[in-house]
CSV table of N, CA and C in Angstrom, one decimal:
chain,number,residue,atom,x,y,z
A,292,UNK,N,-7.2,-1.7,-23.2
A,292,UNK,CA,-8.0,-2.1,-24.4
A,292,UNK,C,-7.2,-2.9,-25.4
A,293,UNK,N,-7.6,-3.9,-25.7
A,293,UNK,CA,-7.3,-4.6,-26.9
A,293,UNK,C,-6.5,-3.7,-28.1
A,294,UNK,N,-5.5,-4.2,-28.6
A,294,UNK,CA,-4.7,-3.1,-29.5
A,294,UNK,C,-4.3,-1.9,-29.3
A,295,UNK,N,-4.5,-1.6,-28.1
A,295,UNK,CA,-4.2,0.1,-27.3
A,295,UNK,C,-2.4,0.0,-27.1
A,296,UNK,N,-1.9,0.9,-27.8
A,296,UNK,CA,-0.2,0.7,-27.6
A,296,UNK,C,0.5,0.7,-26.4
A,297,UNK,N,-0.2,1.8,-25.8
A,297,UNK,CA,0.3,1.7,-24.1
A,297,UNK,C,0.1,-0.1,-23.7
A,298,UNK,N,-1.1,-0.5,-23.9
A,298,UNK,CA,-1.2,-1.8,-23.6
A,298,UNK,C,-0.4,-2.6,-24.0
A,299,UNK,N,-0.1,-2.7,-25.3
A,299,UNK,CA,0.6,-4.1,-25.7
A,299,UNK,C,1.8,-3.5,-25.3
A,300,UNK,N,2.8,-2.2,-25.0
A,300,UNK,CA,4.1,-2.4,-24.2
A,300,UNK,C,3.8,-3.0,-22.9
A,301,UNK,N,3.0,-2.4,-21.9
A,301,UNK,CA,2.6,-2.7,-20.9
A,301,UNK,C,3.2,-4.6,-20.8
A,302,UNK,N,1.8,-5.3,-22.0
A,302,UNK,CA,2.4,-6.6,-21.9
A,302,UNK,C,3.3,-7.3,-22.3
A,303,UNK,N,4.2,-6.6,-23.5
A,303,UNK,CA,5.4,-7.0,-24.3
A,303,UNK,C,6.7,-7.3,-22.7
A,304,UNK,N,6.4,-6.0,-22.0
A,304,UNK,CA,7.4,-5.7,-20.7
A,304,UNK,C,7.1,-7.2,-19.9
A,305,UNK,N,6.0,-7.3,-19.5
A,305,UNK,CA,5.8,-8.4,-19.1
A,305,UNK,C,6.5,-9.7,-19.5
A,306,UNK,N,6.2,-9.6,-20.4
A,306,UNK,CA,6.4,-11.2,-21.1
A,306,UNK,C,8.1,-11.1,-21.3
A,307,UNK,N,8.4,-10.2,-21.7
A,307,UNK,CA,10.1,-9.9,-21.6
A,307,UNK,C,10.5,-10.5,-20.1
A,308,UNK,N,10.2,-10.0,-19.4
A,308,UNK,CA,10.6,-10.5,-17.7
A,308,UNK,C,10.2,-11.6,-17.8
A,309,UNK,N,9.6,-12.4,-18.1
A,309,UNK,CA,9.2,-13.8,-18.1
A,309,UNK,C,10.2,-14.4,-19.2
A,310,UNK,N,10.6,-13.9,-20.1
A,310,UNK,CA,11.7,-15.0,-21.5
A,310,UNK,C,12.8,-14.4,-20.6
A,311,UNK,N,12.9,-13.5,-19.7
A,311,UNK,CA,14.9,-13.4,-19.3
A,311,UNK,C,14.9,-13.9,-18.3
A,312,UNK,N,13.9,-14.5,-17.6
A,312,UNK,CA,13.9,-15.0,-16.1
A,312,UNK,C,13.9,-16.8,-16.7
A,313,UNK,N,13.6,-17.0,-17.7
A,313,UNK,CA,13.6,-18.4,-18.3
A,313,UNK,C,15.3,-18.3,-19.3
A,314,UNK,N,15.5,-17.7,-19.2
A,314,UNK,CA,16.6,-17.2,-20.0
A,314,UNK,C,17.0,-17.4,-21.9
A,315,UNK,N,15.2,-16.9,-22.2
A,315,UNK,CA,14.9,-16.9,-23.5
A,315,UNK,C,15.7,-15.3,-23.7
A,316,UNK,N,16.9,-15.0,-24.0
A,316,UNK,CA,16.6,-13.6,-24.0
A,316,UNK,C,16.5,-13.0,-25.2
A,317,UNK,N,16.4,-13.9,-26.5
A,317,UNK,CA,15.7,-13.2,-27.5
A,317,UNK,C,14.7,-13.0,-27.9
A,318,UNK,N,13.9,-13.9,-27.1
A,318,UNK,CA,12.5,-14.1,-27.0
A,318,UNK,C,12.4,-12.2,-26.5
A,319,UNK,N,12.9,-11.8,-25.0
A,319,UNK,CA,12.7,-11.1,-24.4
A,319,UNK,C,12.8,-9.9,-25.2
A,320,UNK,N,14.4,-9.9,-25.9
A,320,UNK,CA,14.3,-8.6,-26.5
A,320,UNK,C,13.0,-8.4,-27.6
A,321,UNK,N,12.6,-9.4,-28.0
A,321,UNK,CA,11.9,-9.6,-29.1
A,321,UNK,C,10.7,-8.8,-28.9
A,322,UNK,N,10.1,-9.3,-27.8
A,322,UNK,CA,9.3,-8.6,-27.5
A,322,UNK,C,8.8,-6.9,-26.9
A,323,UNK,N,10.0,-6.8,-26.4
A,323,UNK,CA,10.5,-5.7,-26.1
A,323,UNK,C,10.5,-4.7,-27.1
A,324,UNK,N,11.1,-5.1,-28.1
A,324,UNK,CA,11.0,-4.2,-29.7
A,324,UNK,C,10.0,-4.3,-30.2
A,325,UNK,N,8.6,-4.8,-29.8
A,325,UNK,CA,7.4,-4.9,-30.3
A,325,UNK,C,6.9,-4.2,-29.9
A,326,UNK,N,6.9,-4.1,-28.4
A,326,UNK,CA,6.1,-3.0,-27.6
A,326,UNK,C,6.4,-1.4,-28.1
A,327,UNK,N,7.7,-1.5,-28.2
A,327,UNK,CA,8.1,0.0,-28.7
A,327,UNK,C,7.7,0.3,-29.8
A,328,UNK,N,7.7,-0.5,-31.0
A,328,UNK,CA,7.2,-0.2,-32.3
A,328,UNK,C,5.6,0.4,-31.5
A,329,UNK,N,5.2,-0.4,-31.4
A,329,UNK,CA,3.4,0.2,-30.6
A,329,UNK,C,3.5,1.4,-30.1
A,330,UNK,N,4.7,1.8,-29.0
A,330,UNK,CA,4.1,2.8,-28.2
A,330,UNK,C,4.7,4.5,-28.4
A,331,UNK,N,5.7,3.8,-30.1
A,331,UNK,CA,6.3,4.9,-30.4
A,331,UNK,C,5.1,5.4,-31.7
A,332,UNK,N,4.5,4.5,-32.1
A,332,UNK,CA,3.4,5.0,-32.9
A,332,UNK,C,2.5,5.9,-32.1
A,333,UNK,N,2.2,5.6,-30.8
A,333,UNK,CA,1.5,6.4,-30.4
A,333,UNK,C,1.5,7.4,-29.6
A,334,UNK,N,3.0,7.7,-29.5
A,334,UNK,CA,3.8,9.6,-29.1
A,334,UNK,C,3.1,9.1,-27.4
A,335,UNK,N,3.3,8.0,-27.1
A,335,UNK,CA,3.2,8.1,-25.3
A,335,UNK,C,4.6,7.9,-25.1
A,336,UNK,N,5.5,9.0,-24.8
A,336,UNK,CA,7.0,9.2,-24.7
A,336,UNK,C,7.1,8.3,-23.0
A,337,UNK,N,6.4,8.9,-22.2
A,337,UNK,CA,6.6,8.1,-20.8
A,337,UNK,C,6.7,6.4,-20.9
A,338,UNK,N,5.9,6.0,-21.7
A,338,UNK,CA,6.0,4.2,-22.2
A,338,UNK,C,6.6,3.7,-22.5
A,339,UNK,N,7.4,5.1,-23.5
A,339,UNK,CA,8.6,4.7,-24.4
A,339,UNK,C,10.1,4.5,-23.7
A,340,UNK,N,9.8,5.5,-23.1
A,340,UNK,CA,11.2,5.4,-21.6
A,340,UNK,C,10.9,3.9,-20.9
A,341,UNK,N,9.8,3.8,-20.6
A,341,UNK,CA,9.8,3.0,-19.9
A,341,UNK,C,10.1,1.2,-20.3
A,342,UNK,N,9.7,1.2,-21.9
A,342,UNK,CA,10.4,0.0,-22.7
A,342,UNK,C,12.0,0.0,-22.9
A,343,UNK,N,12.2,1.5,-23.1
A,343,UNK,CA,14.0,1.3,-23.6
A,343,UNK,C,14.6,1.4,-22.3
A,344,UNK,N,14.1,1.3,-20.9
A,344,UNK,CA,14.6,1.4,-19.8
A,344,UNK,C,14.5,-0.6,-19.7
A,345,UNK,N,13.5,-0.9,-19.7
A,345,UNK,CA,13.3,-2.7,-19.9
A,345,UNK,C,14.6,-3.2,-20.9
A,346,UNK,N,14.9,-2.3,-22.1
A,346,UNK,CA,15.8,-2.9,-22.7
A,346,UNK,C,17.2,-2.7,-22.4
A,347,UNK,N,17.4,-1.6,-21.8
A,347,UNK,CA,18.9,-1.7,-21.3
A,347,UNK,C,19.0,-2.4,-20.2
A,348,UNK,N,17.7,-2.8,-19.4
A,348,UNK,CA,18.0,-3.9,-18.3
A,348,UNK,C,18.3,-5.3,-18.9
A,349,UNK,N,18.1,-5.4,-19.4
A,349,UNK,CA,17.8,-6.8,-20.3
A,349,UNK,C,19.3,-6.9,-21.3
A,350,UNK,N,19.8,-5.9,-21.7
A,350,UNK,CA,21.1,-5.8,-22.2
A,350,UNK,C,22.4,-5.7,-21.5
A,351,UNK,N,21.9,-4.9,-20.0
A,351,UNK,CA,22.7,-5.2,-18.7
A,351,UNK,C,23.1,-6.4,-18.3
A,352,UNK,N,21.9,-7.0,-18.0
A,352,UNK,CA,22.0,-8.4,-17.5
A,352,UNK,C,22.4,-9.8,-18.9
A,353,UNK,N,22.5,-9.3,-19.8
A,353,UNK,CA,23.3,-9.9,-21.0
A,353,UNK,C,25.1,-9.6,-20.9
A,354,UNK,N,25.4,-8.5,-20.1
A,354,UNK,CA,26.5,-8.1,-20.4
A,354,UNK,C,27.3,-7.3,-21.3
A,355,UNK,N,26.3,-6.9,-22.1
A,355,UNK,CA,26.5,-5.9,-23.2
A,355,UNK,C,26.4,-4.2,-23.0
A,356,UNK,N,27.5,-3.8,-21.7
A,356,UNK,CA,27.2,-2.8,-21.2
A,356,UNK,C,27.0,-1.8,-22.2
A,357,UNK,N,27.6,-1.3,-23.3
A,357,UNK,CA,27.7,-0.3,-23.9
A,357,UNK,C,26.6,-0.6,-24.4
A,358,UNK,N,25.7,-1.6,-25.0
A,358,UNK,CA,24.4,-1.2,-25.7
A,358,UNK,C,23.2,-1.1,-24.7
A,359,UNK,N,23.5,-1.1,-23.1
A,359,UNK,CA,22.4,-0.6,-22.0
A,359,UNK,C,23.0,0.3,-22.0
A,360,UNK,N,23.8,1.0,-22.0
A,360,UNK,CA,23.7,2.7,-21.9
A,360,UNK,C,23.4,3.5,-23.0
A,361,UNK,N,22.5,3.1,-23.9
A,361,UNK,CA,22.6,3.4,-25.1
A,361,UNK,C,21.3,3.2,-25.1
A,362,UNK,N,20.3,2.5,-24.1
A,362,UNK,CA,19.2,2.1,-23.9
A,362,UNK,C,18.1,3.1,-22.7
A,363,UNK,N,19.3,3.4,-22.1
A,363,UNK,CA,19.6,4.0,-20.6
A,363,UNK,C,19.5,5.5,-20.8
A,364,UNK,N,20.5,6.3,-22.2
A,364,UNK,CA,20.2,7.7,-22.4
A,364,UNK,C,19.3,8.1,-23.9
């Protein structure tokens, strides 16, 4: 549903994989921290793992190991 938080992480994750695969990667994180603002308003904890798991991959593949494990626990 339109404005549904699960949703817009859903497609924030999306569109993140698409700005790091183009190698926008602040586009990606950008979006990435959008989704979570959304899906931590709405206490869906499983979403929420699943955005800050998108962001330590995304901080991985930046090379910023210490701030993907920090994404990761």
């Amino acid at each position: 549903a339109i404005g549904d938080p699960s949703s817009v992480a859903n497609a924030s994750a999306v569109l993140a994989r698409g700005f790091a695969r183009a190698g926008r990667m602040n586009a990606a994180r950008r979006a990435l921290f959008a989704g979570l603002k959304g899906v931590r308003s709405s206490g869906d904890r499983l979403r929420e793992a699943g955005v800050l798991r998108e962001l330590g991959h995304l901080r991985l593949r930046q090379g910023h190991f210490e701030a993907a494990i920090e994404r990761y626990t």
